[in-house]
């Protein structure tokens, strides 16, 4: 390939050190430190919010939602019914969180929407204005760049990195340690195997399989049409186009 896509640099990750709980062993039992909950925040009587959680102005916690110790939720965010926000998670301003689960230490930027049934793993990072659609999953320590949309039932596996302004269709799989550059698009049921590299602006068609350690060109971007298979360790240079139904072996 002409270049290797940069690993996603998530600006929000640097915030993780702020206000985290020291988990060193101690002979004394854990006692949560009460944090100020803004007077305009609304917490339903059937929600469960740990006293150490920090809840911002005009934020709403719906019935059945749970916010665990040390979590921080900024202003104007909605935590929908049944959502679990784990310890030390950080959720930005203006978010709409209907996820089943937001993991321990996860970092979520401003204006993020997590739809019904979605989940975010421990220590994952999601930048600003990301949409995670119904039943999509972001694995632990995975990262998602700003303005990216993950389609329904898309799975981004642990340690994968997805760039900014990426769009996926339904049922896309981006496996462990795969790296996807900015402005890439994936049609339904595309599959990116572990350690594969997908360059900036690459367009991947329906039912395409990208093998382990495979790479797609970066400048100019490659296009892979539907029902293609790229074998393990294969390479497609920039500006190449693979037509429908093709198979490329290493």
CSV table of C-alpha atoms in Angstrom, one decimal:
chain,number,residue,atom,x,y,z
A,1,UNK,CA,0.0,0.0,0.0
A,2,UNK,CA,1.0,3.6,-0.4
A,3,UNK,CA,0.5,4.4,3.2
A,4,UNK,CA,-0.8,2.9,6.4
A,5,UNK,CA,-3.8,4.5,7.9
A,6,UNK,CA,-3.1,6.2,11.1
A,7,UNK,CA,-4.4,4.6,14.3
A,8,UNK,CA,-7.3,6.7,15.5
A,9,UNK,CA,-6.1,9.3,18.0
A,10,UNK,CA,-9.0,9.8,20.3
A,11,UNK,CA,-8.9,13.2,22.0
A,12,UNK,CA,-11.3,12.1,24.7
A,13,UNK,CA,-8.9,9.4,26.0
A,14,UNK,CA,-6.8,11.9,27.8
A,15,UNK,CA,-9.7,12.8,30.0
A,16,UNK,CA,-9.6,9.4,31.7
A,17,UNK,CA,-7.1,10.5,34.3
A,18,UNK,CA,-9.4,13.2,35.6
A,19,UNK,CA,-11.3,12.3,38.7
A,20,UNK,CA,-10.7,8.5,38.6
A,21,UNK,CA,-11.0,6.5,41.7
A,22,UNK,CA,-7.8,5.1,43.3
A,23,UNK,CA,-8.4,1.3,43.5
A,24,UNK,CA,-5.3,0.5,45.6
A,25,UNK,CA,-6.0,-2.1,48.3
A,26,UNK,CA,-6.9,-0.7,51.7
A,27,UNK,CA,-7.9,-2.1,55.1
A,28,UNK,CA,-10.9,0.2,55.2
A,29,UNK,CA,-14.1,-0.5,53.3
A,30,UNK,CA,-14.9,1.6,50.3
A,31,UNK,CA,-17.0,4.7,51.2
A,32,UNK,CA,-18.3,6.7,48.2
A,33,UNK,CA,-17.6,10.4,48.3
A,34,UNK,CA,-20.8,12.3,47.6
A,35,UNK,CA,-20.6,14.4,44.5
A,36,UNK,CA,-22.8,17.5,43.8
A,37,UNK,CA,-25.7,16.7,41.6
A,38,UNK,CA,-26.9,19.8,39.8
A,39,UNK,CA,-30.1,21.2,41.0
A,40,UNK,CA,-31.6,21.1,37.5
A,41,UNK,CA,-30.8,17.4,37.0
A,42,UNK,CA,-33.8,15.0,37.1
A,43,UNK,CA,-33.4,11.5,38.5
A,44,UNK,CA,-36.4,9.3,38.5
A,45,UNK,CA,-37.3,7.7,41.9
A,46,UNK,CA,-36.9,4.2,40.2
A,47,UNK,CA,-33.4,5.0,38.9
A,48,UNK,CA,-30.3,4.1,40.9
A,49,UNK,CA,-27.4,6.7,41.1
A,50,UNK,CA,-24.4,6.1,43.3
A,51,UNK,CA,-23.7,9.1,45.6
A,52,UNK,CA,-20.2,9.4,44.1
A,53,UNK,CA,-21.5,9.9,40.6
A,54,UNK,CA,-21.3,13.5,39.1
A,55,UNK,CA,-24.6,14.4,37.3
A,56,UNK,CA,-24.6,17.6,35.2
A,57,UNK,CA,-27.2,20.3,34.7
A,58,UNK,CA,-30.5,19.4,33.0
A,59,UNK,CA,-29.4,15.8,32.7
A,60,UNK,CA,-32.2,13.2,33.0
A,61,UNK,CA,-31.9,9.7,34.5
A,62,UNK,CA,-34.9,7.6,33.5
A,63,UNK,CA,-36.6,4.8,35.5
A,64,UNK,CA,-34.6,1.7,35.8
A,65,UNK,CA,-31.3,3.3,34.7
A,66,UNK,CA,-28.3,2.7,37.0
A,67,UNK,CA,-25.2,5.0,37.3
A,68,UNK,CA,-22.4,3.4,39.3
A,69,UNK,CA,-19.7,4.9,41.5
A,70,UNK,CA,-17.3,7.5,40.0
A,71,UNK,CA,-19.3,7.9,36.8
A,72,UNK,CA,-19.5,11.4,35.3
A,73,UNK,CA,-22.3,12.6,33.1
A,74,UNK,CA,-22.2,16.1,31.6
A,75,UNK,CA,-25.1,18.5,31.1
A,76,UNK,CA,-28.2,18.0,28.9
A,77,UNK,CA,-27.8,14.3,28.5
A,78,UNK,CA,-30.5,11.7,28.8
A,79,UNK,CA,-29.8,8.2,30.3
A,80,UNK,CA,-32.7,6.1,29.0
A,81,UNK,CA,-34.7,3.5,31.0
A,82,UNK,CA,-32.7,0.3,31.7
A,83,UNK,CA,-29.3,1.7,30.8
A,84,UNK,CA,-26.4,0.6,33.0
A,85,UNK,CA,-23.5,3.1,33.3
A,86,UNK,CA,-20.5,1.3,34.9
A,87,UNK,CA,-17.9,2.7,37.3
A,88,UNK,CA,-15.8,5.6,36.2
A,89,UNK,CA,-17.5,6.0,32.8
A,90,UNK,CA,-17.5,9.5,31.3
A,91,UNK,CA,-20.4,10.7,29.2
A,92,UNK,CA,-20.3,14.1,27.5
A,93,UNK,CA,-22.9,16.8,27.1
A,94,UNK,CA,-26.0,16.5,24.9
A,95,UNK,CA,-25.9,12.7,24.6
A,96,UNK,CA,-28.9,10.4,24.2
A,97,UNK,CA,-27.9,7.1,25.8
A,98,UNK,CA,-30.3,4.2,25.4
A,99,UNK,CA,-27.6,1.6,25.5
A,100,UNK,CA,-27.9,-1.7,27.4
A,101,UNK,CA,-24.5,-1.2,28.8
A,102,UNK,CA,-21.7,1.5,29.1
A,103,UNK,CA,-18.6,-0.1,30.4
A,104,UNK,CA,-16.3,0.7,33.2
A,105,UNK,CA,-13.9,3.5,32.3
A,106,UNK,CA,-15.6,4.1,28.9
A,107,UNK,CA,-15.1,7.6,27.5
A,108,UNK,CA,-18.0,9.0,25.4
A,109,UNK,CA,-17.8,12.5,23.8
A,110,UNK,CA,-20.4,15.2,23.3
A,111,UNK,CA,-23.5,14.7,21.2
A,112,UNK,CA,-23.3,10.9,21.0
A,113,UNK,CA,-26.4,8.8,20.4
A,114,UNK,CA,-26.4,5.2,21.6
A,115,UNK,CA,-29.5,3.5,20.4
A,116,UNK,CA,-31.6,0.7,22.0
A,117,UNK,CA,-29.8,-2.5,22.7
A,118,UNK,CA,-26.3,-1.1,21.9
A,119,UNK,CA,-23.4,-1.5,24.2
A,120,UNK,CA,-19.9,0.0,24.8
A,121,UNK,CA,-17.2,-2.1,26.4
A,122,UNK,CA,-14.8,-1.3,29.3
A,123,UNK,CA,-12.3,1.5,28.5
A,124,UNK,CA,-13.7,2.0,25.0
A,125,UNK,CA,-13.5,5.5,23.6
A,126,UNK,CA,-16.2,7.1,21.5
A,127,UNK,CA,-15.6,10.6,20.1
A,128,UNK,CA,-18.1,13.5,19.6
A,129,UNK,CA,-21.3,13.2,17.5
A,130,UNK,CA,-21.1,9.4,17.0
A,131,UNK,CA,-24.2,7.4,16.3
A,132,UNK,CA,-24.3,3.7,17.4
A,133,UNK,CA,-27.5,2.2,16.1
A,134,UNK,CA,-29.7,-0.5,17.5
A,135,UNK,CA,-27.9,-3.6,18.9
A,136,UNK,CA,-24.5,-2.4,17.7
A,137,UNK,CA,-21.6,-3.3,19.9
A,138,UNK,CA,-18.3,-1.5,20.6
A,139,UNK,CA,-15.8,-3.8,22.3
A,140,UNK,CA,-13.5,-3.1,25.2
A,141,UNK,CA,-10.7,-0.7,24.5
A,142,UNK,CA,-12.0,-0.1,21.0
A,143,UNK,CA,-12.0,3.5,19.6
A,144,UNK,CA,-14.5,5.2,17.4
A,145,UNK,CA,-13.7,8.5,15.7
A,146,UNK,CA,-16.0,11.6,15.6
A,147,UNK,CA,-19.1,11.7,13.4
A,148,UNK,CA,-19.0,8.0,12.7
A,149,UNK,CA,-22.2,6.0,12.3
A,150,UNK,CA,-22.3,2.3,13.2
A,151,UNK,CA,-25.3,0.6,11.6
A,152,UNK,CA,-27.6,-1.8,13.3
A,153,UNK,CA,-26.0,-5.0,14.7
A,154,UNK,CA,-22.5,-3.8,13.7
A,155,UNK,CA,-19.8,-5.2,15.9
A,156,UNK,CA,-16.5,-3.4,16.5
A,157,UNK,CA,-14.4,-5.9,18.4
A,158,UNK,CA,-12.0,-5.3,21.2
A,159,UNK,CA,-8.9,-3.1,20.4
A,160,UNK,CA,-10.1,-2.2,17.0
A,161,UNK,CA,-9.8,1.4,15.9
A,162,UNK,CA,-12.3,3.1,13.6
A,163,UNK,CA,-11.6,6.6,12.2
A,164,UNK,CA,-13.7,9.7,11.9
A,165,UNK,CA,-16.7,10.1,9.6
A,166,UNK,CA,-16.9,6.4,8.9
A,167,UNK,CA,-20.3,4.8,7.9
A,168,UNK,CA,-21.2,1.2,8.2
A,169,UNK,CA,-24.4,-0.6,7.0
A,170,UNK,CA,-26.1,-3.4,8.9
A,171,UNK,CA,-24.3,-6.5,10.3
A,172,UNK,CA,-20.8,-5.3,9.7
A,173,UNK,CA,-17.9,-6.9,11.6
A,174,UNK,CA,-14.7,-5.2,12.4
A,175,UNK,CA,-12.5,-7.7,14.3
A,176,UNK,CA,-9.9,-7.4,17.0
A,177,UNK,CA,-7.0,-5.0,16.3
A,178,UNK,CA,-8.3,-4.0,12.8
A,179,UNK,CA,-7.7,-0.4,11.9
A,180,UNK,CA,-10.1,1.6,9.7
A,181,UNK,CA,-9.1,5.1,8.4
A,182,UNK,CA,-11.3,8.2,8.2
A,183,UNK,CA,-14.2,8.6,5.7
A,184,UNK,CA,-14.4,4.8,4.9
A,185,UNK,CA,-17.8,3.3,4.1
A,186,UNK,CA,-19.0,-0.3,4.5
A,187,UNK,CA,-22.1,-1.8,3.0
A,188,UNK,CA,-24.2,-4.4,4.8
A,189,UNK,CA,-22.4,-7.6,6.0
A,190,UNK,CA,-18.9,-6.5,5.3
A,191,UNK,CA,-16.3,-8.3,7.4
A,192,UNK,CA,-12.9,-7.0,8.4
A,193,UNK,CA,-10.7,-9.7,9.9
A,194,UNK,CA,-8.2,-9.2,12.8
A,195,UNK,CA,-5.2,-6.9,12.1
A,196,UNK,CA,-6.5,-5.8,8.7
A,197,UNK,CA,-5.8,-2.2,7.6
A,198,UNK,CA,-8.5,-0.2,5.7
A,199,UNK,CA,-7.3,3.1,4.3
A,200,UNK,CA,-8.9,6.6,4.5
A,201,UNK,CA,-11.9,6.9,2.1
A,202,UNK,CA,-12.1,3.2,1.2
A,203,UNK,CA,-15.5,2.1,-0.1
A,204,UNK,CA,-16.3,-1.6,0.8
A,205,UNK,CA,-19.3,-3.3,-0.8
A,206,UNK,CA,-21.9,-5.7,0.5
A,207,UNK,CA,-20.7,-9.1,1.7
A,208,UNK,CA,-17.0,-8.3,1.2
A,209,UNK,CA,-14.6,-10.3,3.3
A,210,UNK,CA,-11.2,-8.7,4.1
A,211,UNK,CA,-8.7,-11.3,5.5
A,212,UNK,CA,-6.3,-11.2,8.4
A,213,UNK,CA,-3.4,-8.8,7.9
A,214,UNK,CA,-4.9,-7.7,4.5
A,215,UNK,CA,-4.5,-4.0,3.5
A,216,UNK,CA,-6.5,-1.6,1.3
A,217,UNK,CA,-4.9,1.4,-0.4
A,218,UNK,CA,-5.1,4.8,1.0
A,219,UNK,CA,-4.2,7.6,-1.6
A,220,UNK,CA,-6.3,7.6,-3.7
A,221,UNK,CA,-8.8,5.4,-2.0
A,222,UNK,CA,-9.6,1.8,-3.2
A,223,UNK,CA,-13.1,0.6,-4.0
A,224,UNK,CA,-14.2,-3.0,-3.3
A,225,UNK,CA,-17.6,-3.9,-4.8
A,226,UNK,CA,-20.1,-6.4,-3.3
A,227,UNK,CA,-19.5,-10.1,-2.7
A,228,UNK,CA,-15.7,-9.9,-2.9
A,229,UNK,CA,-13.2,-11.8,-0.8
A,230,UNK,CA,-9.7,-10.6,0.0
A,231,UNK,CA,-7.5,-13.4,1.2
A,232,UNK,CA,-5.2,-13.3,4.2
A,233,UNK,CA,-2.1,-11.0,3.7
A,234,UNK,CA,-3.4,-9.6,0.4
A,235,UNK,CA,-2.9,-6.0,-0.6
A,236,UNK,CA,-4.9,-3.6,-2.7
A,237,UNK,CA,-3.1,-0.4,-3.7
A,238,UNK,CA,-4.7,3.0,-3.9
A,239,UNK,CA,-7.1,3.8,-6.7
A,240,UNK,CA,-7.7,0.1,-7.4
A,241,UNK,CA,-11.2,-1.2,-8.0
A,242,UNK,CA,-12.3,-4.8,-7.4
A,243,UNK,CA,-15.5,-5.6,-9.3
A,244,UNK,CA,-18.5,-7.6,-7.9
A,245,UNK,CA,-17.8,-11.2,-7.0
A,246,UNK,CA,-14.1,-11.1,-7.3
A,247,UNK,CA,-11.6,-13.1,-5.1
A,248,UNK,CA,-8.1,-11.9,-4.4
A,249,UNK,CA,-5.5,-14.3,-3.0
A,250,UNK,CA,-2.2,-13.2,-1.4
